[in-house]
Amino acid sequence: MPANGYNKLGRTPESRMNLVKKLLTELVEKERITTTFFKACFVQRYGDKLITLGKEGTREAWLKANDIVRTDRELHKVFTTLAMRYKDRKGGYIRLLRAGTRKGDNAHMAIIEFVDREGELRPARPAIMEIPRFSVMRWVKHQIDPSVELKTPPLLPPLVKEYLKQQQSLEKLN
């Protein structure tokens, strides 16, 4: 990795942005593309921002996205199809999968695709959900005395569960 923190892909800034715009337009059109790993990293970063613009749906977002996506058909797809698909998701719209090396120059390849679509290579994780707070002490008290109100059981390690089962079996013997 270069000293400045990111890979410049051996291009000038204008050429690099043109490459990203071309790949993003192709990704929106086909919803899955294969490219080199470092190019895919750039596309993933800007693609998530593009989908966020589509979810905003404002005129300013449309103008910013129009600077990125090259065709009107793909721009319309970002603001309609993709925005509706990811309305409940807070991020992580694009998946990056390593795909081995390219024959010839041995470049690292990657498959980049949208998540939550038909024919995806790997099922997506669900959108981020709020985990309800719980009290481990309340759960332990409920195990000892069932009259204590229990809202949600906590996720306990197996050793703790085993210990509590042993305690319950000892109480039943006494």
mmCIF file of C-alpha atoms in Angstrom:
data_model
loop_
_atom_site.group_PDB
_atom_site.id
_atom_site.type_symbol
_atom_site.label_atom_id
_atom_site.label_comp_id
_atom_site.label_asym_id
_atom_site.label_seq_id
_atom_site.Cartn_x
_atom_site.Cartn_y
_atom_site.Cartn_z
ATOM 1 C CA MET A 1 0.000 0.000 0.000
ATOM 2 C CA PRO A 2 1.349 3.442 -0.841
ATOM 3 C CA ALA A 3 2.459 5.828 1.876
ATOM 4 C CA ASN A 4 -0.500 8.154 1.276
ATOM 5 C CA GLY A 5 -3.017 5.491 2.334
ATOM 6 C CA TYR A 6 -4.621 4.199 -0.855
ATOM 7 C CA ASN A 7 -3.749 2.604 -4.171
ATOM 8 C CA LYS A 8 -3.773 5.058 -7.081
ATOM 9 C CA LEU A 9 -4.057 2.264 -9.689
ATOM 10 C CA GLY A 10 -1.172 3.803 -11.642
ATOM 11 C CA ARG A 11 -3.421 6.520 -13.076
ATOM 12 C CA THR A 12 -3.907 10.260 -12.876
ATOM 13 C CA PRO A 13 -6.862 11.453 -10.781
ATOM 14 C CA GLU A 14 -8.988 12.183 -13.883
ATOM 15 C CA SER A 15 -8.255 8.799 -15.424
ATOM 16 C CA ARG A 16 -8.919 7.033 -12.116
ATOM 17 C CA MET A 17 -12.327 8.710 -11.688
ATOM 18 C CA ASN A 18 -13.257 7.915 -15.306
ATOM 19 C CA LEU A 19 -12.435 4.273 -14.633
ATOM 20 C CA VAL A 20 -14.561 4.241 -11.467
ATOM 21 C CA LYS A 21 -17.489 5.907 -13.268
ATOM 22 C CA LYS A 22 -17.297 3.388 -16.103
ATOM 23 C CA LEU A 23 -17.176 0.424 -13.717
ATOM 24 C CA LEU A 24 -20.016 1.828 -11.577
ATOM 25 C CA THR A 25 -22.223 2.311 -14.629
ATOM 26 C CA GLU A 26 -21.484 -1.251 -15.702
ATOM 27 C CA LEU A 27 -22.183 -2.546 -12.187
ATOM 28 C CA VAL A 28 -25.558 -0.783 -12.027
ATOM 29 C CA GLU A 29 -26.442 -2.180 -15.439
ATOM 30 C CA LYS A 30 -25.374 -5.811 -14.895
ATOM 31 C CA GLU A 31 -25.443 -5.942 -11.050
ATOM 32 C CA ARG A 32 -22.352 -8.204 -11.045
ATOM 33 C CA ILE A 33 -18.951 -7.627 -12.661
ATOM 34 C CA THR A 34 -15.502 -9.176 -12.493
ATOM 35 C CA THR A 35 -12.463 -6.911 -12.298
ATOM 36 C CA THR A 36 -9.131 -6.671 -10.487
ATOM 37 C CA PHE A 37 -9.256 -6.588 -6.705
ATOM 38 C CA PHE A 38 -7.980 -3.012 -6.259
ATOM 39 C CA LYS A 39 -10.360 -1.618 -8.864
ATOM 40 C CA ALA A 40 -13.191 -3.467 -7.115
ATOM 41 C CA CYS A 41 -12.252 -1.816 -3.811
ATOM 42 C CA PHE A 42 -12.603 1.619 -5.433
ATOM 43 C CA VAL A 43 -15.924 0.677 -7.021
ATOM 44 C CA GLN A 44 -17.296 -0.655 -3.723
ATOM 45 C CA ARG A 45 -16.475 2.584 -1.913
ATOM 46 C CA TYR A 46 -18.102 4.840 -4.508
ATOM 47 C CA GLY A 47 -20.965 2.410 -5.157
ATOM 48 C CA ASP A 48 -22.146 2.552 -1.559
ATOM 49 C CA LYS A 49 -22.149 6.352 -1.782
ATOM 50 C CA LEU A 50 -24.107 6.180 -5.045
ATOM 51 C CA ILE A 51 -26.828 3.993 -3.516
ATOM 52 C CA THR A 52 -27.043 6.363 -0.550
ATOM 53 C CA LEU A 53 -27.631 9.213 -3.001
ATOM 54 C CA GLY A 54 -30.372 7.150 -4.630
ATOM 55 C CA LYS A 55 -32.041 6.592 -1.259
ATOM 56 C CA GLU A 56 -32.021 10.338 -0.540
ATOM 57 C CA GLY A 57 -34.031 11.016 -3.698
ATOM 58 C CA THR A 58 -33.500 14.789 -3.708
ATOM 59 C CA ARG A 59 -32.653 16.971 -6.680
ATOM 60 C CA GLU A 60 -29.144 17.590 -5.321
ATOM 61 C CA ALA A 61 -28.609 13.848 -4.940
ATOM 62 C CA TRP A 62 -29.814 13.343 -8.528
ATOM 63 C CA LEU A 63 -27.305 15.926 -9.811
ATOM 64 C CA LYS A 64 -24.430 14.350 -7.848
ATOM 65 C CA ALA A 65 -25.345 10.871 -9.084
ATOM 66 C CA ASN A 66 -25.634 12.220 -12.629
ATOM 67 C CA ASP A 67 -21.941 13.174 -12.406
ATOM 68 C CA ILE A 68 -21.073 9.565 -11.532
ATOM 69 C CA VAL A 69 -23.382 7.371 -13.633
ATOM 70 C CA ARG A 70 -22.911 7.722 -17.376
ATOM 71 C CA THR A 71 -26.339 6.786 -18.792
ATOM 72 C CA ASP A 72 -29.854 7.964 -17.975
ATOM 73 C CA ARG A 73 -31.186 4.414 -17.828
ATOM 74 C CA GLU A 74 -28.755 3.433 -15.053
ATOM 75 C CA LEU A 75 -29.353 6.737 -13.240
ATOM 76 C CA HIS A 76 -33.086 6.010 -13.233
ATOM 77 C CA LYS A 77 -32.361 2.478 -11.954
ATOM 78 C CA VAL A 78 -30.341 3.870 -9.027
ATOM 79 C CA PHE A 79 -33.178 6.143 -7.901
ATOM 80 C CA THR A 80 -35.996 3.630 -8.394
ATOM 81 C CA THR A 81 -35.084 -0.065 -8.336
ATOM 82 C CA LEU A 82 -31.967 0.043 -6.177
ATOM 83 C CA ALA A 83 -33.265 2.726 -3.795
ATOM 84 C CA MET A 84 -36.399 0.673 -3.099
ATOM 85 C CA ARG A 85 -34.403 -2.555 -2.710
ATOM 86 C CA TYR A 86 -32.124 -1.058 -0.053
ATOM 87 C CA LYS A 87 -34.570 1.240 1.766
ATOM 88 C CA ASP A 88 -34.247 -0.786 5.018
ATOM 89 C CA ARG A 89 -30.506 -1.422 4.775
ATOM 90 C CA LYS A 90 -28.139 1.100 6.376
ATOM 91 C CA GLY A 91 -25.041 0.218 4.404
ATOM 92 C CA GLY A 92 -23.123 -2.607 2.784
ATOM 93 C CA TYR A 93 -24.998 -2.568 -0.510
ATOM 94 C CA ILE A 94 -22.131 -4.070 -2.491
ATOM 95 C CA ARG A 95 -20.340 -7.372 -1.858
ATOM 96 C CA LEU A 96 -16.732 -7.978 -2.851
ATOM 97 C CA LEU A 97 -15.631 -11.596 -3.363
ATOM 98 C CA ARG A 98 -12.118 -12.671 -4.250
ATOM 99 C CA ALA A 99 -11.981 -14.733 -7.440
ATOM 100 C CA GLY A 100 -8.423 -16.049 -7.647
ATOM 101 C CA THR A 101 -5.858 -14.756 -10.104
ATOM 102 C CA ARG A 102 -6.037 -13.885 -13.784
ATOM 103 C CA LYS A 103 -4.244 -16.146 -16.224
ATOM 104 C CA GLY A 104 -1.470 -14.266 -17.967
ATOM 105 C CA ASP A 105 -0.416 -11.523 -15.581
ATOM 106 C CA ASN A 106 -1.454 -13.261 -12.323
ATOM 107 C CA ALA A 107 -3.457 -10.213 -11.169
ATOM 108 C CA HIS A 108 -5.759 -10.707 -8.187
ATOM 109 C CA MET A 109 -9.356 -10.761 -9.430
ATOM 110 C CA ALA A 110 -12.601 -10.014 -7.595
ATOM 111 C CA ILE A 111 -16.308 -10.310 -8.249
ATOM 112 C CA ILE A 112 -18.296 -7.290 -7.156
ATOM 113 C CA GLU A 113 -22.090 -7.507 -6.921
ATOM 114 C CA PHE A 114 -25.118 -5.969 -5.266
ATOM 115 C CA VAL A 115 -26.496 -7.837 -2.248
ATOM 116 C CA ASP A 116 -30.174 -8.826 -1.783
ATOM 117 C CA ARG A 117 -30.805 -9.644 -5.428
ATOM 118 C CA GLU A 118 -31.782 -12.735 -7.375
ATOM 119 C CA GLY A 119 -28.913 -15.023 -8.342
ATOM 120 C CA GLU A 120 -26.386 -13.669 -5.856
ATOM 121 C CA LEU A 121 -23.313 -15.797 -5.198
ATOM 122 C CA ARG A 122 -23.734 -15.823 -1.422
ATOM 123 C CA PRO A 123 -26.820 -14.913 0.623
ATOM 124 C CA ALA A 124 -26.669 -11.500 2.257
ATOM 125 C CA ARG A 125 -26.620 -10.958 5.961
ATOM 126 C CA PRO A 126 -29.790 -9.283 7.205
ATOM 127 C CA ALA A 127 -29.936 -5.531 7.570
ATOM 128 C CA ILE A 128 -28.635 -4.251 10.913
ATOM 129 C CA MET A 129 -31.282 -4.725 13.596
ATOM 130 C CA GLU A 130 -31.459 -3.281 17.075
ATOM 131 C CA ILE A 131 -30.636 -5.863 19.749
ATOM 132 C CA PRO A 132 -32.836 -5.450 22.840
ATOM 133 C CA ARG A 133 -31.036 -4.848 26.090
ATOM 134 C CA PHE A 134 -31.271 -7.562 28.703
ATOM 135 C CA SER A 135 -30.032 -8.303 32.175
ATOM 136 C CA VAL A 136 -28.017 -11.435 32.836
ATOM 137 C CA MET A 137 -28.749 -11.143 36.565
ATOM 138 C CA ARG A 138 -32.494 -11.057 35.866
ATOM 139 C CA TRP A 139 -32.124 -14.206 33.753
ATOM 140 C CA VAL A 140 -30.166 -15.968 36.509
ATOM 141 C CA LYS A 141 -32.819 -14.952 39.080
ATOM 142 C CA HIS A 142 -35.501 -16.325 36.746
ATOM 143 C CA GLN A 143 -33.631 -19.631 36.557
ATOM 144 C CA ILE A 144 -33.634 -19.802 40.357
ATOM 145 C CA ASP A 145 -37.151 -18.398 40.898
ATOM 146 C CA PRO A 146 -39.501 -18.653 37.861
ATOM 147 C CA SER A 147 -41.837 -15.991 39.300
ATOM 148 C CA VAL A 148 -39.295 -13.290 38.351
ATOM 149 C CA GLU A 149 -40.364 -11.623 35.104
ATOM 150 C CA LEU A 150 -38.062 -12.358 32.156
ATOM 151 C CA LYS A 151 -38.209 -10.150 29.063
ATOM 152 C CA THR A 152 -35.613 -11.724 26.766
ATOM 153 C CA PRO A 153 -33.077 -14.451 27.527
ATOM 154 C CA PRO A 154 -29.477 -13.356 27.060
ATOM 155 C CA LEU A 155 -26.949 -15.106 24.893
ATOM 156 C CA LEU A 156 -24.856 -16.928 27.444
ATOM 157 C CA PRO A 157 -21.652 -18.871 26.854
ATOM 158 C CA PRO A 158 -22.029 -22.684 26.983
ATOM 159 C CA LEU A 159 -20.032 -22.930 30.227
ATOM 160 C CA VAL A 160 -22.452 -20.611 32.033
ATOM 161 C CA LYS A 161 -25.441 -22.550 30.728
ATOM 162 C CA GLU A 162 -23.882 -25.824 31.899
ATOM 163 C CA TYR A 163 -23.169 -24.342 35.339
ATOM 164 C CA LEU A 164 -26.767 -23.174 35.699
ATOM 165 C CA LYS A 165 -28.094 -26.593 34.686
ATOM 166 C CA GLN A 166 -25.907 -28.218 37.340
ATOM 167 C CA GLN A 167 -27.166 -25.740 39.942
ATOM 168 C CA GLN A 168 -30.772 -26.505 39.044
ATOM 169 C CA SER A 169 -30.172 -30.269 39.265
ATOM 170 C CA LEU A 170 -28.519 -29.850 42.712
ATOM 171 C CA GLU A 171 -31.492 -27.809 43.956
ATOM 172 C CA LYS A 172 -33.898 -30.500 42.770
ATOM 173 C CA LEU A 173 -31.969 -33.155 44.722
ATOM 174 C CA ASN A 174 -32.083 -31.110 47.940
#
